[in-house]
Amino acid sequence: MSARLVSASAPGAIKEAARILRESGLVVLPTETVYGLGANACDGRAVAKIFEAKGRPSFNPLIVHVTGPAMARELVHADDRAEIVMERFWPGPLTLVLPRRAGSPVSDLCSAGLPTLALRMPAHPVMQAVLKASALPVAAPSANKSGNLSPTTPAHVVASLGNDVDLILAAGACTIGLESTVLDLSGDQPAILRLGSVTAKDLKAVLDTDIPYDPGTPDKPTSPGQILRHYAPRTPLRLNAVDVTPEEALLAFGSLRFMGIKGGGAASQLPADRLRNLSETGDLHEAAANLFRMLHDLDASGATRIAAMNIPEKDLGMAINDRLRRAAGAVE
Ligand code: TXA
Ligand code: MG
């Protein structure tokens, strides 16, 4: 893939970006905070490409960018506090974490399997125009390789991501240059999860309550009421399974030809609710897109344990394995 760098003001540039997003591609988009690496948030395979391009060894939940409060209300439950904050700070550098709606079309890879979604309406006119033209919610973390600094100019983007995207929409330097403030409104106690240019004081002025900064750690909530930031199934998980017991559910990857049920039978004969295949063809994008939904499904199957087949430790497989190892308790 070779990335094309196009000025956002060039004729047809906005339409082209919207077309690529609709066709499951990756587009680097300017926002007022930092450049974002965007994909259709409703398309799990497209979202998987974001993690691949960033070279992220794990799936972190991503911010989903919306055209405004109306689109937000279709994706999440916005309570009175959320309405007040959207009215006051959107468009702008404030991201809200809110409970997902049951029928929300956003891929659960965006929320790493969590029951919440992080949403932001950006103020940058180019980003707004692309959101409008595509009519899609757009998942977009900062447009840099994992471990690099967040990019605030097109040159930063090119230096970090190079050719791993379909299009870079260039629009000069970002005015704020610091990622958005993340405000968790999913529980009773609002909390700031990431500091940004909208401050606790700004938020207190409209919400009329103190807002603690509570970054937590990825897997351990630091205070009561803080949401678990990463989903893990309740059912114990067994990794690198080469067979499955009758009490287990199977999270498969690739062909089932050599998988048997201990005591007799082929894994393909497992009850339908105890068998999910991340990708029959061994496609890591498809596997990433299916991961959280299938873990949820098998968690609800009543099996005493989930047996997960081996997934190659390369590319997106590393992030999938990271998630599975955490779920298996192999990583703190
Ligand atoms: O300024 C920004 O917000 C930039 C531009 C491109 O808009 N975007 C950005 O996206 O920084 P990203 O995906 O890298 O930000 C993810 C942040 C992390 O701190 C993550 O933990 C938090 O948002 N986050 C996302 N979804 C969450 C959720 N469901 N619950 C809690 N935190 C969440
Ligand atoms: Mg970042």
Short mmCIF file of C-alpha atoms and ligand atoms in Angstrom, two decimals:
data_model
loop_
_atom_site.label_atom_id
_atom_site.label_comp_id
_atom_site.label_asym_id
_atom_site.label_seq_id
_atom_site.Cartn_x
_atom_site.Cartn_y
_atom_site.Cartn_z
CA MET A 1 0.00 0.00 0.00
CA SER A 2 1.34 3.46 -0.73
CA ALA A 3 -0.11 6.38 1.12
CA ARG A 4 -1.17 9.43 -0.82
CA LEU A 5 -0.76 12.76 0.88
CA VAL A 6 -3.46 15.13 -0.35
CA SER A 7 -4.26 18.65 0.70
CA ALA A 8 -7.65 18.69 2.39
CA SER A 9 -8.57 21.73 0.30
CA ALA A 10 -7.86 19.98 -3.03
CA PRO A 11 -10.98 19.41 -5.15
CA GLY A 12 -12.66 16.10 -4.30
CA ALA A 13 -10.36 15.38 -1.32
CA ILE A 14 -13.17 15.20 1.25
CA LYS A 15 -15.29 12.94 -0.97
CA GLU A 16 -12.33 10.69 -1.61
CA ALA A 17 -11.65 10.34 2.13
CA ALA A 18 -15.31 9.49 2.75
CA ARG A 19 -15.27 6.91 -0.06
CA ILE A 20 -12.19 5.18 1.36
CA LEU A 21 -13.78 5.06 4.82
CA ARG A 22 -16.94 3.51 3.38
CA GLU A 23 -14.80 0.94 1.56
CA SER A 24 -13.06 -0.20 4.77
CA GLY A 25 -9.84 1.76 4.19
CA LEU A 26 -7.67 3.82 6.52
CA VAL A 27 -7.53 7.63 6.25
CA VAL A 28 -5.40 9.99 8.30
CA LEU A 29 -7.56 12.98 9.23
CA PRO A 30 -6.74 16.34 10.79
CA THR A 31 -8.42 17.28 14.06
CA GLU A 32 -7.91 20.28 16.33
CA THR A 33 -6.04 18.08 18.85
CA VAL A 34 -3.81 15.68 16.86
CA TYR A 35 -4.00 13.87 13.52
CA GLY A 36 -6.20 10.78 13.77
CA LEU A 37 -5.91 7.41 12.03
CA GLY A 38 -9.51 6.88 10.95
CA ALA A 39 -11.60 3.87 9.96
CA ASN A 40 -15.32 3.09 9.77
CA ALA A 41 -16.16 2.35 13.42
CA CYS A 42 -18.94 -0.04 12.37
CA ASP A 43 -16.60 -2.26 10.34
CA GLY A 44 -14.59 -4.55 12.62
CA ARG A 45 -12.10 -5.51 9.93
CA ALA A 46 -11.41 -1.86 9.15
CA VAL A 47 -10.92 -1.14 12.87
CA ALA A 48 -8.55 -4.11 13.06
CA LYS A 49 -6.43 -2.42 10.38
CA ILE A 50 -5.95 0.56 12.73
CA PHE A 51 -4.28 -1.68 15.31
CA GLU A 52 -2.21 -3.32 12.60
CA ALA A 53 -1.02 0.01 11.15
CA LYS A 54 -0.16 1.35 14.61
CA GLY A 55 1.70 -1.84 15.44
CA ARG A 56 -0.10 -1.88 18.78
CA PRO A 57 0.66 -5.05 20.68
CA SER A 58 -2.70 -4.82 22.47
CA PHE A 59 -6.29 -3.73 21.85
CA ASN A 60 -7.04 -0.49 23.67
CA PRO A 61 -10.49 1.00 23.38
CA LEU A 62 -10.60 3.73 20.72
CA ILE A 63 -12.36 7.07 20.45
CA VAL A 64 -15.24 7.15 17.97
CA HIS A 65 -15.78 10.49 16.24
CA VAL A 66 -19.34 11.62 15.50
CA THR A 67 -21.06 14.37 13.52
CA GLY A 68 -22.69 15.65 16.69
CA PRO A 69 -25.04 14.90 19.59
CA ALA A 70 -27.70 13.37 17.31
CA MET A 71 -25.31 10.66 16.06
CA ALA A 72 -24.02 10.19 19.62
CA ARG A 73 -27.54 9.50 20.88
CA GLU A 74 -27.89 6.70 18.32
CA LEU A 75 -24.79 4.95 19.66
CA VAL A 76 -24.91 5.52 23.43
CA HIS A 77 -27.28 6.40 26.23
CA ALA A 78 -26.79 10.12 26.87
CA ASP A 79 -28.14 11.20 30.25
CA ASP A 80 -28.76 14.79 31.39
CA ARG A 81 -25.11 15.26 32.37
CA ALA A 82 -23.98 14.12 28.93
CA GLU A 83 -26.46 16.47 27.26
CA ILE A 84 -25.19 19.42 29.28
CA VAL A 85 -21.56 18.65 28.55
CA MET A 86 -22.15 18.05 24.81
CA GLU A 87 -24.04 21.33 24.59
CA ARG A 88 -21.23 23.23 26.29
CA PHE A 89 -18.05 21.56 24.94
CA TRP A 90 -18.92 20.07 21.54
CA PRO A 91 -17.53 20.45 19.01
CA GLY A 92 -14.18 20.37 20.81
CA PRO A 93 -11.43 18.48 22.63
CA LEU A 94 -13.65 16.54 25.04
CA THR A 95 -14.38 12.82 24.76
CA LEU A 96 -17.29 11.27 26.67
CA VAL A 97 -17.40 7.65 27.85
CA LEU A 98 -21.04 6.56 27.95
CA PRO A 99 -23.00 3.27 28.05
CA ARG A 100 -23.42 1.72 24.60
CA ARG A 101 -26.90 1.23 23.25
CA ALA A 102 -27.86 -2.41 22.83
CA GLY A 103 -28.30 -2.10 19.07
CA SER A 104 -25.28 0.15 18.52
CA PRO A 105 -23.70 -0.75 15.15
CA VAL A 106 -20.20 0.22 16.32
CA SER A 107 -17.77 -2.73 16.31
CA ASP A 108 -16.99 -3.98 19.81
CA LEU A 109 -13.33 -3.87 18.84
CA CYS A 110 -13.65 -0.05 19.25
CA SER A 111 -14.63 -0.53 22.88
CA ALA A 112 -12.41 -3.59 23.48
CA GLY A 113 -15.53 -5.52 24.45
CA LEU A 114 -16.59 -3.01 27.13
CA PRO A 115 -20.23 -1.99 27.59
CA THR A 116 -19.21 1.66 27.07
CA LEU A 117 -18.09 3.80 24.12
CA ALA A 118 -15.86 6.86 24.01
CA LEU A 119 -17.29 9.55 21.69
CA ARG A 120 -16.09 12.92 20.49
CA MET A 121 -17.37 15.57 18.09
CA PRO A 122 -14.23 17.21 16.72
CA ALA A 123 -14.12 20.92 15.92
CA HIS A 124 -11.81 20.75 12.91
CA PRO A 125 -13.80 21.72 9.77
CA VAL A 126 -12.04 19.10 7.60
CA MET A 127 -12.79 16.29 10.06
CA GLN A 128 -16.38 17.50 10.34
CA ALA A 129 -16.75 17.57 6.56
CA VAL A 130 -15.45 13.99 6.23
CA LEU A 131 -17.76 12.76 9.00
CA LYS A 132 -20.70 14.41 7.27
CA ALA A 133 -19.77 13.17 3.80
CA SER A 134 -19.31 9.58 4.96
CA ALA A 135 -22.24 9.69 7.42
CA LEU A 136 -20.23 7.18 9.48
CA PRO A 137 -18.94 7.17 13.03
CA VAL A 138 -15.14 7.13 12.62
CA ALA A 139 -12.79 5.40 15.05
CA ALA A 140 -9.53 7.34 15.20
CA PRO A 141 -6.63 7.10 17.61
CA SER A 142 -3.63 9.34 17.09
CA ALA A 143 -1.99 8.68 13.71
CA ASN A 144 1.36 7.35 14.92
CA LYS A 145 3.03 4.01 15.46
CA SER A 146 2.64 2.68 18.96
CA GLY A 147 5.36 4.25 21.13
CA ASN A 148 5.87 7.30 18.87
CA LEU A 149 4.68 10.76 19.78
CA SER A 150 1.23 11.91 18.69
CA PRO A 151 1.44 13.69 15.33
CA THR A 152 0.45 17.32 15.03
CA THR A 153 1.67 17.92 11.46
CA PRO A 154 1.37 15.90 8.23
CA ALA A 155 5.17 15.46 8.30
CA HIS A 156 4.92 13.70 11.71
CA VAL A 157 2.30 11.36 10.27
CA VAL A 158 4.41 10.44 7.27
CA ALA A 159 7.49 9.90 9.43
CA SER A 160 5.65 7.57 11.79
CA LEU A 161 3.09 5.71 9.67
CA GLY A 162 4.70 6.00 6.27
CA ASN A 163 2.84 3.91 3.76
CA ASP A 164 0.55 1.93 6.02
CA VAL A 165 -2.57 3.98 5.22
CA ASP A 166 -4.65 4.64 2.08
CA LEU A 167 -4.80 8.44 2.28
CA ILE A 168 -3.43 11.27 4.40
CA LEU A 169 -5.55 14.43 4.39
CA ALA A 170 -3.14 17.25 5.12
CA ALA A 171 -4.36 20.47 6.71
CA GLY A 172 -1.35 22.02 8.41
CA ALA A 173 -0.53 21.97 12.10
CA CYS A 174 -3.13 21.04 14.72
CA THR A 175 -4.09 24.05 16.81
CA ILE A 176 -4.34 22.31 20.20
CA GLY A 177 -1.66 19.66 19.74
CA LEU A 178 -2.69 17.62 22.78
CA GLU A 179 -5.18 14.74 22.81
CA SER A 180 -8.71 15.38 24.04
CA THR A 181 -9.75 15.18 27.68
CA VAL A 182 -11.55 11.88 28.36
CA LEU A 183 -14.50 12.19 30.75
CA ASP A 184 -16.16 9.05 32.05
CA LEU A 185 -19.89 9.59 32.47
CA SER A 186 -20.82 5.92 32.44
CA GLY A 187 -21.21 5.65 36.21
CA ASP A 188 -22.67 7.79 39.00
CA GLN A 189 -19.35 9.48 39.73
CA PRO A 190 -17.93 11.37 36.75
CA ALA A 191 -14.17 10.95 36.41
CA ILE A 192 -11.46 12.24 34.11
CA LEU A 193 -9.62 9.28 32.57
CA ARG A 194 -7.17 11.35 30.48
CA LEU A 195 -6.10 14.94 31.04
CA GLY A 196 -6.46 17.40 28.18
CA SER A 197 -7.24 21.01 27.45
CA VAL A 198 -10.75 20.82 28.93
CA THR A 199 -9.96 20.83 32.66
CA ALA A 200 -11.64 19.51 35.80
CA LYS A 201 -12.42 23.12 36.65
CA ASP A 202 -14.14 23.69 33.29
CA LEU A 203 -16.22 20.55 33.85
CA LYS A 204 -17.05 21.37 37.45
CA ALA A 205 -18.42 24.71 36.30
CA VAL A 206 -21.15 23.00 34.26
CA LEU A 207 -21.67 19.73 36.17
CA ASP A 208 -21.60 21.37 39.58
CA THR A 209 -19.56 18.61 41.20
CA ASP A 210 -15.88 17.84 41.75
CA ILE A 211 -14.45 15.68 38.97
CA PRO A 212 -11.56 13.46 40.12
CA TYR A 213 -8.74 12.42 37.81
CA ASP A 214 -8.76 8.65 37.83
CA PRO A 215 -6.58 7.10 35.17
CA GLY A 216 -6.68 3.67 36.83
CA THR A 217 -4.61 0.98 35.20
CA PRO A 218 -5.73 -1.00 32.21
CA ASP A 219 -7.05 -3.96 34.15
CA LYS A 220 -7.53 -2.74 37.69
CA PRO A 221 -10.04 -0.05 38.54
CA THR A 222 -8.48 2.14 41.22
CA SER A 223 -11.64 3.34 42.90
CA PRO A 224 -15.09 1.96 43.53
CA GLY A 225 -17.45 2.79 40.73
CA GLN A 226 -14.80 3.08 38.08
CA ILE A 227 -15.56 0.87 35.16
CA LEU A 228 -13.33 -2.02 34.25
CA ARG A 229 -11.41 -0.58 31.36
CA HIS A 230 -10.86 -3.86 29.58
CA TYR A 231 -13.28 -6.67 29.09
CA ALA A 232 -12.34 -10.14 30.30
CA PRO A 233 -14.68 -13.14 30.28
CA ARG A 234 -15.75 -14.63 33.62
CA THR A 235 -15.26 -18.16 32.34
CA PRO A 236 -11.69 -19.43 32.79
CA LEU A 237 -9.68 -19.68 29.62
CA ARG A 238 -7.20 -22.33 28.51
CA LEU A 239 -4.66 -21.25 25.90
CA ASN A 240 -3.04 -23.13 23.02
CA ALA A 241 -5.63 -25.89 23.18
CA VAL A 242 -5.05 -28.83 20.85
CA ASP A 243 -8.28 -30.55 21.90
CA VAL A 244 -11.46 -29.68 23.80
CA THR A 245 -13.21 -31.46 26.70
CA PRO A 246 -16.98 -32.05 26.73
CA GLU A 247 -17.35 -29.39 29.49
CA GLU A 248 -15.51 -26.74 27.51
CA ALA A 249 -16.44 -24.25 24.82
CA LEU A 250 -14.02 -23.79 21.93
CA LEU A 251 -12.65 -20.55 20.58
CA ALA A 252 -11.23 -21.79 17.31
CA PHE A 253 -8.90 -20.22 14.78
CA GLY A 254 -8.49 -21.71 11.32
CA SER A 255 -9.30 -25.25 10.35
CA LEU A 256 -11.00 -27.61 12.83
CA ARG A 257 -9.77 -30.66 10.96
CA PHE A 258 -7.37 -31.80 13.65
CA MET A 259 -9.40 -30.73 16.70
CA GLY A 260 -11.09 -33.51 18.60
CA ILE A 261 -13.31 -33.74 21.68
CA LYS A 262 -11.53 -35.61 24.48
CA GLY A 263 -13.22 -38.98 24.86
CA GLY A 264 -14.40 -39.02 21.26
CA GLY A 265 -15.88 -36.92 18.48
CA ALA A 266 -14.81 -34.03 16.30
CA ALA A 267 -14.77 -30.44 17.60
CA SER A 268 -17.13 -29.49 14.77
CA GLN A 269 -19.78 -31.55 16.58
CA LEU A 270 -19.76 -29.30 19.67
CA PRO A 271 -23.13 -27.70 20.46
CA ALA A 272 -23.51 -24.53 18.34
CA ASP A 273 -23.41 -22.20 21.36
CA ARG A 274 -20.10 -23.74 22.51
CA LEU A 275 -18.20 -23.24 19.28
CA ARG A 276 -16.97 -20.02 17.70
CA ASN A 277 -14.32 -19.73 15.02
CA LEU A 278 -12.44 -16.40 14.98
CA SER A 279 -11.61 -17.01 11.33
CA GLU A 280 -12.01 -20.28 9.45
CA THR A 281 -9.48 -19.12 6.87
CA GLY A 282 -6.95 -17.98 9.48
CA ASP A 283 -7.38 -14.26 8.63
CA LEU A 284 -6.12 -12.16 11.54
CA HIS A 285 -8.22 -9.09 10.59
CA GLU A 286 -11.36 -11.17 10.69
CA ALA A 287 -10.23 -12.77 13.96
CA ALA A 288 -9.63 -9.39 15.61
CA ALA A 289 -13.02 -8.13 14.45
CA ASN A 290 -14.74 -11.21 15.95
CA LEU A 291 -12.70 -11.52 19.14
CA PHE A 292 -14.79 -9.70 21.75
CA ARG A 293 -18.18 -10.76 20.41
CA MET A 294 -17.13 -14.40 20.40
CA LEU A 295 -15.62 -14.21 23.89
CA HIS A 296 -18.91 -12.73 25.09
CA ASP A 297 -20.87 -15.49 23.32
CA LEU A 298 -18.80 -18.31 24.80
CA ASP A 299 -18.82 -16.65 28.22
CA ALA A 300 -22.62 -16.89 28.12
CA SER A 301 -22.65 -20.50 26.92
CA GLY A 302 -22.51 -22.07 30.40
CA ALA A 303 -19.29 -23.94 29.65
CA THR A 304 -16.95 -24.39 32.65
CA ARG A 305 -13.96 -23.24 30.61
CA ILE A 306 -13.10 -21.80 27.23
CA ALA A 307 -10.40 -23.60 25.26
CA ALA A 308 -8.67 -21.25 22.82
CA MET A 309 -6.69 -22.58 19.89
CA ASN A 310 -3.23 -21.25 19.14
CA ILE A 311 -3.02 -17.97 17.22
CA PRO A 312 0.23 -17.07 15.46
CA GLU A 313 2.30 -14.55 17.43
CA LYS A 314 2.69 -12.08 14.54
CA ASP A 315 1.00 -8.86 13.35
CA LEU A 316 -2.51 -8.59 14.80
CA GLY A 317 -2.05 -12.04 16.33
CA MET A 318 0.12 -10.41 19.00
CA ALA A 319 -2.73 -8.15 20.11
CA ILE A 320 -5.21 -11.03 20.04
CA ASN A 321 -2.86 -13.18 22.12
CA ASP A 322 -2.26 -10.32 24.55
CA ARG A 323 -6.00 -10.11 25.15
CA LEU A 324 -6.35 -13.89 25.50
CA ARG A 325 -3.38 -14.13 27.89
CA ARG A 326 -4.92 -11.42 30.07
CA ALA A 327 -8.25 -13.20 30.02
CA ALA A 328 -6.47 -16.43 31.01
CA GLY A 329 -4.80 -14.64 33.94
CA ALA A 330 -1.37 -15.27 32.47
CA VAL A 331 -0.56 -11.53 32.56
CA GLU A 332 -1.18 -9.13 35.44
O1 TXA B 1 -7.69 14.05 20.69
C1 TXA B 1 -8.06 12.88 20.56
O2 TXA B 1 -8.88 12.37 21.32
C2 TXA B 1 -7.46 12.08 19.39
C3 TXA B 1 -7.97 12.70 18.10
C4 TXA B 1 -7.53 11.93 16.89
O3 TXA B 1 -9.36 12.83 18.14
N1 TXA B 1 -7.85 10.71 19.49
C5 TXA B 1 -7.34 9.86 20.44
O4 TXA B 1 -7.89 8.60 20.35
O5 TXA B 1 -6.51 10.19 21.23
P1 TXA B 1 -7.42 7.34 21.14
O6 TXA B 1 -8.29 6.23 20.59
O7 TXA B 1 -5.97 7.15 21.09
O8 TXA B 1 -7.84 7.63 22.61
C6 TXA B 1 -8.19 6.59 23.43
C7 TXA B 1 -8.41 7.10 24.85
C8 TXA B 1 -7.62 6.25 25.81
O9 TXA B 1 -7.21 7.03 26.90
C9 TXA B 1 -8.64 5.20 26.20
O10 TXA B 1 -8.33 4.58 27.37
C10 TXA B 1 -9.92 6.03 26.26
O11 TXA B 1 -9.77 6.95 25.19
N2 TXA B 1 -11.11 5.22 25.99
C11 TXA B 1 -11.61 4.86 24.80
N3 TXA B 1 -12.72 4.11 24.94
C12 TXA B 1 -12.92 3.99 26.26
C13 TXA B 1 -13.90 3.34 27.07
N4 TXA B 1 -14.90 2.65 26.51
N5 TXA B 1 -13.78 3.44 28.38
C14 TXA B 1 -12.77 4.13 28.95
N6 TXA B 1 -11.82 4.77 28.25
C15 TXA B 1 -11.89 4.71 26.94
MG MG B 2 -2.07 8.10 21.06
#
